[in-house]
Each structure stands twice: as C-alpha cells, then as structure tokens.
PDB file of C-alpha atoms in Angstrom:
ATOM      1  CA  PRO U  19     130.275  36.529  90.827  1.00 52.00           C
ATOM      2  CA  ARG U  20     130.491  40.615  90.861  1.00 49.00           C
ATOM      3  CA  PRO U  21     126.936  41.902  90.291  1.00 52.00           C
ATOM      4  CA  VAL U  22     126.208  43.285  87.026  1.00 48.00           C
ATOM      5  CA  PRO U  23     125.652  47.060  87.271  1.00 49.00           C
ATOM      6  CA  ALA U  24     122.145  48.120  85.696  1.00 50.00           C
ATOM      7  CA  TYR U  25     122.899  50.298  82.619  1.00 50.00           C
ATOM      8  CA  PRO U  26     120.038  51.920  81.296  1.00 52.00           C
ATOM      9  CA  GLU U  27     119.072  51.209  77.952  1.00 60.00           C
ATOM     10  CA  PRO U  28     121.898  52.529  75.067  1.00 61.00           C
ATOM     11  CA  ALA U  29     118.775  54.897  73.821  1.00 61.00           C
ATOM     12  CA  GLN U  30     118.469  55.852  77.403  1.00 67.00           C
ATOM     13  CA  ARG U  31     121.724  56.952  77.278  1.00 83.00           C
ATOM     14  CA  VAL U  32     121.852  58.580  74.360  1.00 86.00           C
ATOM     15  CA  LYS U  33     119.103  61.167  75.168  1.00 90.00           C
ATOM     16  CA  SER U  34     121.062  61.752  79.155  1.00 90.00           C
ATOM     17  CA  LEU U  35     124.513  62.632  76.629  1.00 90.00           C
ATOM     18  CA  VAL U  36     122.433  64.689  74.507  1.00 93.00           C
ATOM     19  CA  ILE U  37     120.665  66.563  77.334  1.00 93.00           C
ATOM     20  CA  ALA U  38     123.729  66.955  79.627  1.00 91.00           C
ATOM     21  CA  ALA U  39     124.670  68.623  76.826  1.00 93.00           C
ATOM     22  CA  GLY U  40     122.033  70.870  77.170  1.00 93.00           C
ATOM     23  CA  LYS U  41     119.250  73.041  76.150  1.00 93.00           C
ATOM     24  CA  ASN U  42     120.637  75.394  75.451  1.00 93.00           C
ATOM     25  CA  SER U  43     123.092  74.354  72.909  1.00 94.00           C
ATOM     26  CA  ALA U  44     121.202  73.274  70.197  1.00 95.00           C
ATOM     27  CA  ARG U  45     121.339  75.609  67.657  1.00 96.00           C
ATOM     28  CA  PRO U  46     118.333  76.523  65.007  1.00 95.00           C
ATOM     29  CA  VAL U  47     118.181  74.315  61.587  1.00 94.00           C
ATOM     30  CA  GLN U  48     116.407  75.787  58.098  1.00 89.00           C
ATOM     31  CA  TRP U  49     117.048  72.248  56.291  1.00 85.00           C
ATOM     32  CA  ARG U  50     114.261  72.681  53.610  1.00 80.00           C
ATOM     33  CA  GLU U  51     111.286  74.851  52.324  1.00 73.00           C
ATOM     34  CA  GLY U  52     107.870  72.764  52.027  1.00 72.00           C
ATOM     35  CA  SER U  53     105.173  72.511  50.374  1.00 69.00           C
ATOM     36  CA  ARG U  54     102.604  74.773  52.649  1.00 73.00           C
ATOM     37  CA  PRO U  55     102.335  78.273  51.394  1.00 75.00           C
ATOM     38  CA  GLY U  56     104.833  80.607  53.340  1.00 71.00           C
ATOM     39  CA  SER U  57     108.062  83.586  54.442  1.00 72.00           C
ATOM     40  CA  GLY U  58     110.353  81.154  52.819  1.00 64.00           C
ATOM     41  CA  ARG U  59     112.231  82.384  49.369  1.00 70.00           C
ATOM     42  CA  SER U  60     110.100  79.953  47.664  1.00 70.00           C
ATOM     43  CA  GLY U  61     106.778  81.346  49.007  1.00 73.00           C
ATOM     44  CA  HIS U  62     106.546  78.372  50.900  1.00 71.00           C
ATOM     45  CA  LYS U  63     107.202  77.585  54.673  1.00 77.00           C
ATOM     46  CA  ARG U  64     110.418  76.811  55.990  1.00 81.00           C
ATOM     47  CA  MET U  65     111.514  72.977  57.878  1.00 85.00           C
ATOM     48  CA  TYR U  66     113.444  74.765  61.223  1.00 87.00           C
ATOM     49  CA  SER U  67     114.052  73.236  64.066  1.00 93.00           C
ATOM     50  CA  ARG U  68     117.061  73.449  66.699  1.00 96.00           C
ATOM     51  CA  PHE U  69     119.429  70.136  67.263  1.00 97.00           C
ATOM     52  CA  VAL U  70     122.966  69.773  69.234  1.00 96.00           C
ATOM     53  CA  ALA U  71     125.352  67.802  67.358  1.00 96.00           C
ATOM     54  CA  LEU U  72     128.384  65.427  69.523  1.00 95.00           C
ATOM     55  CA  ARG U  73     131.185  64.141  68.983  1.00 93.00           C
ATOM     56  CA  ILE U  74     131.197  60.533  70.401  1.00 90.00           C
ATOM     57  CA  ARG U  75     132.814  56.966  70.432  1.00 83.00           C
ATOM     58  CA  PRO U  76     129.682  53.769  70.274  1.00 81.00           C
ATOM     59  CA  ALA U  77     131.226  51.632  73.004  1.00 74.00           C
ATOM     60  CA  GLY U  78     129.743  48.339  74.951  1.00 69.00           C
ATOM     61  CA  ARG U  79     130.407  44.861  75.329  1.00 69.00           C
ATOM     62  CA  GLU U  80     128.910  43.878  72.208  1.00 71.00           C
ATOM     63  CA  ILE U  81     131.099  46.742  70.061  1.00 69.00           C
ATOM     64  CA  ARG U  82     134.033  45.897  71.912  1.00 68.00           C
ATOM     65  CA  LYS U  83     133.758  41.925  70.758  1.00 73.00           C
ATOM     66  CA  ALA U  84     132.532  43.237  66.858  1.00 73.00           C
ATOM     67  CA  THR U  85     136.401  45.863  66.663  1.00 70.00           C
ATOM     68  CA  ALA U  86     138.384  43.442  69.160  1.00 71.00           C
ATOM     69  CA  GLY U  87     138.712  45.766  72.121  1.00 62.00           C
ATOM     70  CA  SER U  88     139.447  48.758  69.627  1.00 67.00           C
ATOM     71  CA  GLY U  89     135.620  49.909  69.549  1.00 69.00           C
ATOM     72  CA  LEU U  90     134.271  52.243  66.930  1.00 78.00           C
ATOM     73  CA  PRO U  91     135.832  55.483  65.758  1.00 84.00           C
ATOM     74  CA  VAL U  92     134.777  58.849  66.871  1.00 89.00           C
ATOM     75  CA  ARG U  93     130.753  59.703  64.998  1.00 90.00           C
ATOM     76  CA  TRP U  94     129.022  61.934  65.386  1.00 94.00           C
ATOM     77  CA  LEU U  95     125.055  61.940  67.638  1.00 94.00           C
ATOM     78  CA  LEU U  96     122.864  64.047  65.905  1.00 96.00           C
ATOM     79  CA  ALA U  97     120.177  64.899  67.969  1.00 96.00           C
ATOM     80  CA  GLU U  98     116.552  67.080  67.196  1.00 96.00           C
ATOM     81  CA  TRP U  99     115.356  68.903  70.493  1.00 96.00           C
ATOM     82  CA  PRO U 100     112.599  71.801  69.356  1.00 95.00           C
ATOM     83  CA  ALA U 101     112.745  74.855  71.703  1.00 92.00           C
ATOM     84  CA  ASP U 102     108.852  73.511  72.940  1.00 94.00           C
ATOM     85  CA  GLN U 103     110.479  70.222  74.113  1.00 94.00           C
ATOM     86  CA  ASP U 104     111.592  69.842  77.101  1.00 94.00           C
ATOM     87  CA  GLU U 105     113.250  66.749  75.423  1.00 94.00           C
ATOM     88  CA  PRO U 106     115.421  65.622  72.299  1.00 95.00           C
ATOM     89  CA  VAL U 107     113.102  64.215  70.151  1.00 94.00           C
ATOM     90  CA  GLN U 108     115.182  62.453  67.546  1.00 94.00           C
ATOM     91  CA  PHE U 109     118.482  60.415  67.093  1.00 94.00           C
ATOM     92  CA  TRP U 110     120.969  60.188  64.813  1.00 93.00           C
ATOM     93  CA  LEU U 111     124.688  58.793  64.874  1.00 93.00           C
ATOM     94  CA  SER U 112     126.929  59.491  61.550  1.00 93.00           C
ATOM     95  CA  ASN U 113     130.244  59.383  60.246  1.00 93.00           C
ATOM     96  CA  LEU U 114     130.310  62.284  57.771  1.00 95.00           C
ATOM     97  CA  PRO U 115     133.755  63.903  58.849  1.00 95.00           C
ATOM     98  CA  GLU U 116     134.203  65.483  62.053  1.00 94.00           C
ATOM     99  CA  THR U 117     134.183  69.317  59.963  1.00 96.00           C
ATOM    100  CA  THR U 118     131.031  68.516  58.890  1.00 96.00           C
ATOM    101  CA  PRO U 119     128.965  71.938  59.495  1.00 96.00           C
ATOM    102  CA  LEU U 120     125.963  70.905  60.867  1.00 96.00           C
ATOM    103  CA  PRO U 121     123.244  72.581  58.505  1.00 95.00           C
ATOM    104  CA  VAL U 122     124.784  69.485  56.439  1.00 95.00           C
ATOM    105  CA  LEU U 123     124.564  66.972  58.885  1.00 96.00           C
ATOM    106  CA  VAL U 124     120.723  68.006  59.490  1.00 95.00           C
ATOM    107  CA  ARG U 125     119.708  68.271  56.019  1.00 93.00           C
ATOM    108  CA  THR U 126     121.712  64.568  55.980  1.00 93.00           C
ATOM    109  CA  ALA U 127     120.090  63.056  58.553  1.00 93.00           C
ATOM    110  CA  LYS U 128     116.290  64.387  57.217  1.00 91.00           C
ATOM    111  CA  LEU U 129     116.799  63.365  53.333  1.00 89.00           C
ATOM    112  CA  ARG U 130     115.934  60.298  54.880  1.00 85.00           C
ATOM    113  CA  TRP U 131     112.606  61.218  54.358  1.00 83.00           C
ATOM    114  CA  ARG U 132     112.286  61.958  51.309  1.00 84.00           C
ATOM    115  CA  ILE U 133     114.099  58.678  50.154  1.00 88.00           C
ATOM    116  CA  GLU U 134     111.352  56.386  51.668  1.00 90.00           C
ATOM    117  CA  ASN U 135     108.786  58.658  50.347  1.00 89.00           C
ATOM    118  CA  ASP U 136     109.723  58.052  46.691  1.00 90.00           C
ATOM    119  CA  TYR U 137     110.384  54.983  47.846  1.00 92.00           C
ATOM    120  CA  ARG U 138     106.832  53.834  49.120  1.00 92.00           C
ATOM    121  CA  GLU U 139     105.306  56.163  45.715  1.00 92.00           C
ATOM    122  CA  MET U 140     107.404  54.222  43.018  1.00 94.00           C
ATOM    123  CA  LYS U 141     105.836  50.585  44.778  1.00 93.00           C
ATOM    124  CA  GLN U 142     101.951  51.635  45.132  1.00 92.00           C
ATOM    125  CA  ALA U 143     101.629  53.646  42.521  1.00 92.00           C
ATOM    126  CA  LEU U 144     104.475  53.363  39.854  1.00 94.00           C
ATOM    127  CA  GLY U 145     104.323  49.159  40.586  1.00 92.00           C
ATOM    128  CA  LEU U 146     107.848  48.627  41.404  1.00 92.00           C
ATOM    129  CA  ALA U 147     106.176  46.066  44.348  1.00 90.00           C
ATOM    130  CA  HIS U 148     104.296  44.046  41.079  1.00 90.00           C
ATOM    131  CA  PHE U 149     106.592  41.861  38.925  1.00 89.00           C
ATOM    132  CA  GLU U 150     106.165  38.164  38.617  1.00 88.00           C
ATOM    133  CA  GLY U 151     109.188  37.877  36.753  1.00 87.00           C
ATOM    134  CA  ARG U 152     111.634  34.748  36.973  1.00 89.00           C
ATOM    135  CA  THR U 153     115.120  36.489  35.785  1.00 93.00           C
ATOM    136  CA  TRP U 154     117.867  38.951  36.609  1.00 93.00           C
ATOM    137  CA  PRO U 155     116.809  40.966  32.599  1.00 93.00           C
ATOM    138  CA  GLY U 156     113.029  41.213  33.645  1.00 93.00           C
ATOM    139  CA  TRP U 157     113.712  42.519  36.897  1.00 93.00           C
ATOM    140  CA  HIS U 158     115.742  45.164  35.795  1.00 94.00           C
ATOM    141  CA  HIS U 159     113.186  45.873  33.484  1.00 94.00           C
ATOM    142  CA  HIS U 160     111.306  46.908  35.183  1.00 94.00           C
ATOM    143  CA  VAL U 161     113.390  48.189  37.973  1.00 94.00           C
ATOM    144  CA  THR U 162     114.916  50.120  35.100  1.00 95.00           C
ATOM    145  CA  LEU U 163     110.930  51.385  34.242  1.00 95.00           C
ATOM    146  CA  VAL U 164     109.741  52.327  37.005  1.00 95.00           C
ATOM    147  CA  SER U 165     113.127  54.279  37.920  1.00 95.00           C
ATOM    148  CA  VAL U 166     112.225  55.799  34.556  1.00 96.00           C
ATOM    149  CA  ALA U 167     108.819  56.651  35.236  1.00 95.00           C
ATOM    150  CA  HIS U 168     109.396  58.173  39.273  1.00 94.00           C
ATOM    151  CA  ALA U 169     111.712  60.686  37.414  1.00 94.00           C
ATOM    152  CA  PHE U 170     109.357  61.858  34.440  1.00 95.00           C
ATOM    153  CA  CYS U 171     107.115  62.562  37.892  1.00 92.00           C
ATOM    154  CA  THR U 172     108.875  64.386  39.751  1.00 88.00           C
ATOM    155  CA  LEU U 173     109.461  66.863  36.670  1.00 91.00           C
ATOM    156  CA  GLN U 174     106.345  67.146  36.329  1.00 90.00           C
ATOM    157  CA  ARG U 175     106.054  68.172  39.982  1.00 84.00           C
ATOM    158  CA  LEU U 176     109.169  71.128  39.686  1.00 82.00           C
ATOM    159  CA  THR U 177     107.503  72.321  36.824  1.00 85.00           C
ATOM    160  CA  ARG U 178     104.358  72.856  38.150  1.00 78.00           C
ATOM    161  CA  SER U 179     102.477  75.109  40.471  1.00 64.00           C
ATOM    162  CA  PRO U 180     101.109  73.683  43.578  1.00 57.00           C
ATOM    163  CA  LYS U 181      97.909  74.346  42.415  1.00 58.00           C
ATOM    164  CA  GLU U 182      97.440  72.876  38.614  1.00 56.00           C
ATOM    165  CA  THR U 183      95.426  70.295  37.995  1.00 53.00           C
ATOM    166  CA  ALA U 184      96.374  67.637  35.841  1.00 53.00           C
ATOM    167  CA  SER U 185      94.062  67.879  32.787  1.00 55.00           C
ATOM    168  CA  ALA U 186      91.691  65.206  31.389  1.00 49.00           C
TER     169      ALA U 186
END
C-alpha cells in the first residue's frame, strides 16, 4: 500500500492560502460604527480592519465523495488580517456572487456578531428560552411576543442617546 501523504489540518491549509496571497493583498475596510465616541460620521468610533478576499474551490476527499467527484463551486474565502498581526486571525467562506464588493463581503461576515448578540438578548433578557408549553400555537405565540419585545427594545435604543438613562 502507498503511504498517505500527511496534509496539514484544513484550518492550516486555509491560513496557508491567505498567507501565500501576502499581507500586502489585505485591504482596509470599515464595516460599521461602534458605540464608543470617536471620529466617525455619527460621532462614534469606526470599526475597521484589513481583509484578504480570494476566490477558491473547496476541495478534499470528503467533498469529492459528497459531490460525486465534481467538487464544490468556486466560493469566496475572506480573511481578516489586521495590520499589527503576523498572520490572519479570522476566516469566512461565502457563496455570495463573484461580483460582490469587498466591503459587502466584510459587512455580511461581521453581521454574525449582531445576530448572536440579538439571540443572546432574546434568550436571557426577554425569556425566549423560558417556554414550557407543549403545543405549536403556544410556542408560536411565545416566540412572536419575544420577537415583538426585542423589536421594541431595539427601537428604544435607536431613538435614545447612549448617555440617557431609563426613567424609574
């Protein structure tokens, strides 16, 4: 039997692809304004970093088996590579169209944080995880009320100054 070549872990191969593209290929992108005071248009600090975007075709034995040998279509590999780091620090794989501009890729990838934050708020502060019923209509009613409460809280945050406090 032939020896099986020792390939690095998939995460290391992805990192190697980005490193091969070079740190000079990283472009600065601002994806949103944060909540701290700063020099952004709204008076808040801008959130930005440097990103490398490559078009790749994901491959591997498992993928070839799952796709009957044809492999997957070409995808975006997006990597965050801050100027003060020697290597890329985060990676995303995206099926957005080839014509997608880099700022859109970055905003879409970074949107995950907002979604996770909203879900955590809905579970912990608004009671999404507290449903103990047994029927679909009951669950649907509960989720609807939690969603409306979340929308209300979000609108309240958007209309108030960060320095304002809630009245007692």
